[in-house]
mmCIF file of C-alpha atoms in Angstrom:
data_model
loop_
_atom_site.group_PDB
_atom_site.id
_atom_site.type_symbol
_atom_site.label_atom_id
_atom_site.label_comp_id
_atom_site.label_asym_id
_atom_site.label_seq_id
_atom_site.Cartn_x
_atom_site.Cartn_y
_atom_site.Cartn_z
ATOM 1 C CA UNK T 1 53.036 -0.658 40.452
ATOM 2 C CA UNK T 2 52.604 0.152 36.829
ATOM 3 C CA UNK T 3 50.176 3.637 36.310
ATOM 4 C CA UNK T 4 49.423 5.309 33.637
ATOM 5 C CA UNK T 5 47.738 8.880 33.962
ATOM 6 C CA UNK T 6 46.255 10.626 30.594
ATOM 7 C CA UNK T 7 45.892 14.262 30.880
ATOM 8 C CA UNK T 8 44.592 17.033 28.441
ATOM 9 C CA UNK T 9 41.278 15.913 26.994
ATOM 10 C CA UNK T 10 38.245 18.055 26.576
ATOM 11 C CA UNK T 11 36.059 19.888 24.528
ATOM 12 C CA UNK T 12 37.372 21.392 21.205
ATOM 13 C CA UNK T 13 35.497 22.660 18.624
ATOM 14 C CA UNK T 14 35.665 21.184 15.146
ATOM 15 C CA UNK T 15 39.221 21.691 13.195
ATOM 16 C CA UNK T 16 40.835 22.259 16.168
ATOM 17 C CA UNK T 17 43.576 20.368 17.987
ATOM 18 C CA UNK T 18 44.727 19.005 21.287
ATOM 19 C CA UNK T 19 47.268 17.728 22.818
ATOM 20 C CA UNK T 20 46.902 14.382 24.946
ATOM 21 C CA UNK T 21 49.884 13.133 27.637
ATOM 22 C CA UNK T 22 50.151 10.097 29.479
ATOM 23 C CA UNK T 23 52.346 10.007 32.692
ATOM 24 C CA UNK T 24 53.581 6.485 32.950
ATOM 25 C CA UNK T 25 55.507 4.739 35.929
ATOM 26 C CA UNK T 26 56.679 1.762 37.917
ATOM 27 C CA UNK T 27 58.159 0.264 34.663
ATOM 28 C CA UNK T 28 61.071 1.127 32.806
ATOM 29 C CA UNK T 29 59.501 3.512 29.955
ATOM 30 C CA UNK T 30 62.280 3.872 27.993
ATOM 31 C CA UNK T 31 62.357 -0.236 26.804
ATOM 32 C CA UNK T 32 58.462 -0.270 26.320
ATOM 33 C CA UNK T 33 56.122 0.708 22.817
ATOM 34 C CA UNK T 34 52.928 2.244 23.714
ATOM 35 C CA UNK T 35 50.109 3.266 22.397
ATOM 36 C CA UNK T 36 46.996 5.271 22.011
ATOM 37 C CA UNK T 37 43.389 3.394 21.416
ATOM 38 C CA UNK T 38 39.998 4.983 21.598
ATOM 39 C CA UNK T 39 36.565 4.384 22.150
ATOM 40 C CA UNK T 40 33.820 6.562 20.685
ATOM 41 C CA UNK T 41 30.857 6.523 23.056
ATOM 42 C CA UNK T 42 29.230 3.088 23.043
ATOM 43 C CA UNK T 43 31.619 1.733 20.337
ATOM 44 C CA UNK T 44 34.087 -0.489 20.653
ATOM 45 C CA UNK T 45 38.616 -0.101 20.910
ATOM 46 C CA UNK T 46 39.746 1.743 17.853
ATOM 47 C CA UNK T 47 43.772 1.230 17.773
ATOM 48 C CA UNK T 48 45.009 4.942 16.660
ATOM 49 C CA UNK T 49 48.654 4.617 16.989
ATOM 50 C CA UNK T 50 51.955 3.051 18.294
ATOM 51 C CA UNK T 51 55.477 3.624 18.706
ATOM 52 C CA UNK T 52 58.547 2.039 19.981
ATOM 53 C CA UNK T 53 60.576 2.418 22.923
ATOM 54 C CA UNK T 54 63.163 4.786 21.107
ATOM 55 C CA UNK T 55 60.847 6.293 18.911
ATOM 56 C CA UNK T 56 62.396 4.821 16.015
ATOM 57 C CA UNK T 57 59.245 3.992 14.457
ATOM 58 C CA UNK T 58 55.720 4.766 14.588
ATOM 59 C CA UNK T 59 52.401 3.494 13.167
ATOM 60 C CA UNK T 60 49.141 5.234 12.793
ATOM 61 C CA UNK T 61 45.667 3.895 11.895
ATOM 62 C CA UNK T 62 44.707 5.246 8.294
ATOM 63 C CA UNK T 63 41.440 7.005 10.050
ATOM 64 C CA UNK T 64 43.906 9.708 11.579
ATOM 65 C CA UNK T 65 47.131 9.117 9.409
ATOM 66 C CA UNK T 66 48.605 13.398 8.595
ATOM 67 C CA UNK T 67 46.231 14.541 11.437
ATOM 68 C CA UNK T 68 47.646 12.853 14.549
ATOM 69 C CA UNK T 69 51.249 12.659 15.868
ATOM 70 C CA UNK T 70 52.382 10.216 18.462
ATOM 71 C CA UNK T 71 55.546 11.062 20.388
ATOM 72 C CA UNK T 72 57.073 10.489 23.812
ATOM 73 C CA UNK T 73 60.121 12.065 26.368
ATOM 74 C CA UNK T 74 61.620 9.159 27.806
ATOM 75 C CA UNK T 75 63.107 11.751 30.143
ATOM 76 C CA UNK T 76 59.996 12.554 31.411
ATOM 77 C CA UNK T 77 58.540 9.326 31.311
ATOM 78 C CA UNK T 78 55.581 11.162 29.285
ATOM 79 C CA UNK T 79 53.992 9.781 26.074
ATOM 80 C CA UNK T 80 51.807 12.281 23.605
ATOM 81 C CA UNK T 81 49.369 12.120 21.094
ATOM 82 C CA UNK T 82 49.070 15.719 18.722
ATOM 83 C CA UNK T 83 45.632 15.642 17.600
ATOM 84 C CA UNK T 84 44.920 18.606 14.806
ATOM 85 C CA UNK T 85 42.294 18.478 12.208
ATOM 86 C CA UNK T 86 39.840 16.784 14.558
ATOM 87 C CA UNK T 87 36.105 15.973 13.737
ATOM 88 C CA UNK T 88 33.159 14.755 15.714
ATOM 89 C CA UNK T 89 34.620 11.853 14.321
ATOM 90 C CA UNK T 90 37.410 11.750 16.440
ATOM 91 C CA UNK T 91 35.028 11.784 19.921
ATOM 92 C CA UNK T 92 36.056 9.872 21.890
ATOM 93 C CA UNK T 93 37.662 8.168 25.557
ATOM 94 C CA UNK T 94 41.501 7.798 24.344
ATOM 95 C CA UNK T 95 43.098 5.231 26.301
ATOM 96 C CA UNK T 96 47.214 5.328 26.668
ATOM 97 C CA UNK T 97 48.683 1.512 26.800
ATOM 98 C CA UNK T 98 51.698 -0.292 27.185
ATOM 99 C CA UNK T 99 53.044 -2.782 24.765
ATOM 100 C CA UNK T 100 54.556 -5.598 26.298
ATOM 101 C CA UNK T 101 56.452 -8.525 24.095
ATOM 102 C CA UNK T 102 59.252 -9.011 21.611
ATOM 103 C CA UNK T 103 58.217 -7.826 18.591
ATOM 104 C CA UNK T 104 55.318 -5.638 16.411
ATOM 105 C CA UNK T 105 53.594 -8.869 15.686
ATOM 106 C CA UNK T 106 53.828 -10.716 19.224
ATOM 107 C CA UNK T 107 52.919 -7.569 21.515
ATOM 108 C CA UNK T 108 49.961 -7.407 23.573
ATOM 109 C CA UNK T 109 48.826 -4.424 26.169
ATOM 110 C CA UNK T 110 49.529 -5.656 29.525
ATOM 111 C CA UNK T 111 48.359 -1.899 31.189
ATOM 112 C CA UNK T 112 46.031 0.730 30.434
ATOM 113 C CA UNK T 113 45.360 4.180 31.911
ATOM 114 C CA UNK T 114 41.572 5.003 32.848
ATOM 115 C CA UNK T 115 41.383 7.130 29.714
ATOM 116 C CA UNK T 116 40.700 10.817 28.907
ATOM 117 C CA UNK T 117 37.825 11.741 27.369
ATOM 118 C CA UNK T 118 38.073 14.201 24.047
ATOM 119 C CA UNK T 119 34.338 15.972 22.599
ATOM 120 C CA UNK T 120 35.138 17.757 19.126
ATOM 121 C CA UNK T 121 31.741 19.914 19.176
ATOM 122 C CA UNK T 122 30.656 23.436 18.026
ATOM 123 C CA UNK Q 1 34.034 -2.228 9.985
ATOM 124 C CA UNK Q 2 36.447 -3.834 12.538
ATOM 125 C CA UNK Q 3 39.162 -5.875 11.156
ATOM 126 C CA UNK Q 4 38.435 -8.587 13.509
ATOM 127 C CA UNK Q 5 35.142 -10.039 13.074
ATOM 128 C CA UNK Q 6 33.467 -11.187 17.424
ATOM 129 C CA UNK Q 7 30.119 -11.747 17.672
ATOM 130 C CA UNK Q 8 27.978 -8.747 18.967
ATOM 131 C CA UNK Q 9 26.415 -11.116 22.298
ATOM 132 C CA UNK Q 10 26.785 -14.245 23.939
ATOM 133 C CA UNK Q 11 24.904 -15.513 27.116
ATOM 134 C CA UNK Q 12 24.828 -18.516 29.146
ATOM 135 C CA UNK Q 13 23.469 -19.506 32.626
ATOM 136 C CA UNK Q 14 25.639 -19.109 35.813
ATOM 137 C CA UNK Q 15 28.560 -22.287 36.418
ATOM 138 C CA UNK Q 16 28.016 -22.811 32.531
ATOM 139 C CA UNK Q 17 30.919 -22.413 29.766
ATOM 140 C CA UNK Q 18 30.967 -19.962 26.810
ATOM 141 C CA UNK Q 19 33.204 -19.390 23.881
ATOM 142 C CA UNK Q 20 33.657 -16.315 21.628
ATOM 143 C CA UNK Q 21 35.075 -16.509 18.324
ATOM 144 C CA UNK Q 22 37.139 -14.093 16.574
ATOM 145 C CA UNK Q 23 37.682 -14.029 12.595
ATOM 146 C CA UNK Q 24 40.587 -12.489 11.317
ATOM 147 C CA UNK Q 25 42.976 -13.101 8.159
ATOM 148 C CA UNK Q 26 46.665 -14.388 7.195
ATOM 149 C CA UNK Q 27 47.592 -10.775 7.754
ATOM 150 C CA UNK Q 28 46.717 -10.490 11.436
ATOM 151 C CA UNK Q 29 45.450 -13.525 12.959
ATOM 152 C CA UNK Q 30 46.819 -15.754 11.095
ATOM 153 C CA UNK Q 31 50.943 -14.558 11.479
ATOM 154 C CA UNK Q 32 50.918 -12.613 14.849
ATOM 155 C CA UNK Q 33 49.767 -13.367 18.133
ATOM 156 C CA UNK Q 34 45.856 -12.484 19.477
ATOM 157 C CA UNK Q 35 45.327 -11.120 23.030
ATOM 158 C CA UNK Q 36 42.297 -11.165 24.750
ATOM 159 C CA UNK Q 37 40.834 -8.067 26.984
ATOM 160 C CA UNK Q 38 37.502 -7.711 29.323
ATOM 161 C CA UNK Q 39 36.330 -4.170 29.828
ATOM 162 C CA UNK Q 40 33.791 -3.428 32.337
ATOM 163 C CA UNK Q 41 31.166 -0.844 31.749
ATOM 164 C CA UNK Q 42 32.951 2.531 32.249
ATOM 165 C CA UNK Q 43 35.967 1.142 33.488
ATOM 166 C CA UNK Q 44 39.454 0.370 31.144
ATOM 167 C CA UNK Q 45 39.685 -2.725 29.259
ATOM 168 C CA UNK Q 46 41.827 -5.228 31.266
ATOM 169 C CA UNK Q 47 44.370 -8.054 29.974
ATOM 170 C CA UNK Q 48 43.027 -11.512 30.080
ATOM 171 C CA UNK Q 49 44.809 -13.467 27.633
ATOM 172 C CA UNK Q 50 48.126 -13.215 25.636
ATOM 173 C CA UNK Q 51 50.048 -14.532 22.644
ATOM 174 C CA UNK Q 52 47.113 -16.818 21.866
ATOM 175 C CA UNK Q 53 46.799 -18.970 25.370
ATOM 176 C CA UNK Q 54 48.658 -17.008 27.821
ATOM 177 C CA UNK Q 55 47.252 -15.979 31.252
ATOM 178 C CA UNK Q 56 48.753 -13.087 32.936
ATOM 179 C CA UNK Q 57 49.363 -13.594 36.784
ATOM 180 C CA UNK Q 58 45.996 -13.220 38.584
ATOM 181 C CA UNK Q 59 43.785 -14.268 35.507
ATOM 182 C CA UNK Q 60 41.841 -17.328 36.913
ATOM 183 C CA UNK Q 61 42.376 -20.542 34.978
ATOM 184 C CA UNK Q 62 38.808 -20.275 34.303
ATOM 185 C CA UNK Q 63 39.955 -18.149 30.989
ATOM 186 C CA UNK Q 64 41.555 -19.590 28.307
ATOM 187 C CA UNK Q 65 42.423 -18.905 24.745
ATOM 188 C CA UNK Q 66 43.032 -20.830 21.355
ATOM 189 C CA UNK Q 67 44.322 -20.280 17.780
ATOM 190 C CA UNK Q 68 43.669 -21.877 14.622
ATOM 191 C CA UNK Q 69 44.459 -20.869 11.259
ATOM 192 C CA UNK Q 70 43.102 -17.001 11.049
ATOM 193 C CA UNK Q 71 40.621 -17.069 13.833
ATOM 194 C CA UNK Q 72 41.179 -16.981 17.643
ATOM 195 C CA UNK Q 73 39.018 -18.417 20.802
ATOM 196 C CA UNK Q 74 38.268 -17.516 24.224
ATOM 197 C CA UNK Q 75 36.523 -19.454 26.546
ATOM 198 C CA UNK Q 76 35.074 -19.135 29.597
ATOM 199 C CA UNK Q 77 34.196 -21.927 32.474
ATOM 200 C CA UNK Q 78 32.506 -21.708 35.762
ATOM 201 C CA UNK Q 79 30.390 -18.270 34.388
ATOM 202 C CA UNK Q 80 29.871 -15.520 37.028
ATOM 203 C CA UNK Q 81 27.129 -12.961 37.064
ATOM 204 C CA UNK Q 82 30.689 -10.608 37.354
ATOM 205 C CA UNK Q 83 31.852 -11.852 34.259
ATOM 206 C CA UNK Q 84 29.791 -10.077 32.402
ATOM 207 C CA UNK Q 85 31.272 -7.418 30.707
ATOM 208 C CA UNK Q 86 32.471 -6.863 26.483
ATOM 209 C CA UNK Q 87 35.170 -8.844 25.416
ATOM 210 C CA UNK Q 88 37.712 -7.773 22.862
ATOM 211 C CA UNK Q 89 40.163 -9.874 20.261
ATOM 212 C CA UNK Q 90 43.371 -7.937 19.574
ATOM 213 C CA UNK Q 91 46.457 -8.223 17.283
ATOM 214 C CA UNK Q 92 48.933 -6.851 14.775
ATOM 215 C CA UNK Q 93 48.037 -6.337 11.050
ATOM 216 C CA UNK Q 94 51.093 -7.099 9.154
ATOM 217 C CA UNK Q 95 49.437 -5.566 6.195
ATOM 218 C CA UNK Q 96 47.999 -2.625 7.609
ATOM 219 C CA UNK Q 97 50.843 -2.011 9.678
ATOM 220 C CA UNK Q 98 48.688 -1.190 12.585
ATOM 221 C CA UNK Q 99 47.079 -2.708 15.667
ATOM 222 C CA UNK Q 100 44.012 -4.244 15.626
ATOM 223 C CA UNK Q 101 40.645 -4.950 17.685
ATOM 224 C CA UNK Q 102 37.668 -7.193 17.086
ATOM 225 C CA UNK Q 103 34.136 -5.632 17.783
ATOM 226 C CA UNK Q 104 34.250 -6.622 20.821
ATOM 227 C CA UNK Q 105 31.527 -8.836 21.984
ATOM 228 C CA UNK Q 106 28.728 -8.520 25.157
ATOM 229 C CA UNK Q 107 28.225 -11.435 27.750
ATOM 230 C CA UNK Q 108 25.374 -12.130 29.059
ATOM 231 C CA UNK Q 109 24.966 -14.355 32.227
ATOM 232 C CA UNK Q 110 21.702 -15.172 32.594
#
């Protein structure tokens, strides 16, 4: 069974930074892109940020482009999103996701973790 | 803005059918493939439909999805008061270089 667990949201104040994670299993991590997409309370999915399998390449969304870094430890089967600079802007649940498909432009998210929710308040 | 233009609501009467549209452009909907996703209120958005028409094992036939051009269908049969939930339009921007949602759109069953 595929789960994915996000871990290390809370309340920051503005200009400061976090770090998310997002324990993944039952698949093989390694082979899979994931992402990061938010919602900002009673808004819709925001896509924030991708990257492959290998970490070969990664793709932001130009509202947090130089502010947030997406990595991941396939040995640990962990993905992470670096979130610095952050403004009330930047409230809100951030859902972790698994790409599933063959290429950038045919991928779809086939899982989703049950989110973690991030507050950037003074 | 969203990239991806849904309407904000749709409604229809229980056992009826509903469509909702979403708008995109040559550099997302109309070159990559859409996917479809139902999120129920304070739970995780959930797969319904892939690369454009695609139902994922234990999606009823009841969903289905279309493409044409630079805009993207979904359509629902046989509506359930538990269908109603947002529904979101989703693909790659080859422009943007970046993933994509729609505004997501509220059902209604009446």
């Amino acid at each position: 069974e595929v789960q994915l667990l996000e871990s290390g949201g809370g309340l920051v104040q503005p200009g400061g930074s976090l770090r998310l994670s997002c324990a993944a299993s039952g698949f093989t991590f390694s082979t899979c892109a994931m992402s990061w997409v938010r919602q900002a309370p009673g808004k819709g999915l925001e896509w924030v940020s991708a990257l492959s399998g290998s970490s070969a390449t990664t793709y932001y969304a130009d509202s947090v482009k130089g502010r947030f870094t997406i990595s991941r430890d396939n040995s640990k089967n962990t993905l992470y999103l670096q979130m610095d600079s952050l403004g009330a802007e930047d409230t809100a649940v951030y859902y972790c996701a698994k790409y599933r498909g063959p290429r950038w432009g045919e991928l779809w998210h086939d899982y989703w973790g049950q989110g973690t929710l991030v507050t950037v308040s003074s | 803005q969203s990239v991806l233009t849904q309407p904000p609501s749709v409604s229809a009467a229980p056992g009826q059918k509903v469509t909702i549209s979403c708008s995109g452009s040559s550099s997302n909907i109309g070159n990559n493939h859409v996917s479809w996703y139902r999120q129920l209120p304070g739970t995780a958005p959930k797969l319904l439909i892939y690369d454009n028409d695609k139902r994922p094992s234990g999606i009823p036939d009841r969903f289905s999805g279309s493409k044409s051009g630079t805009s993207a269908t979904l359509g629902i049969t046989g509506l359930q008061t538990g269908d109603e939930a947002d529904y979101y339009c989703g693909t790659w921007d080859s422009s943007l270089l970046a993933g994509v949602f729609g505004g997501g759109t509220k059902l209604t069953v009446l």
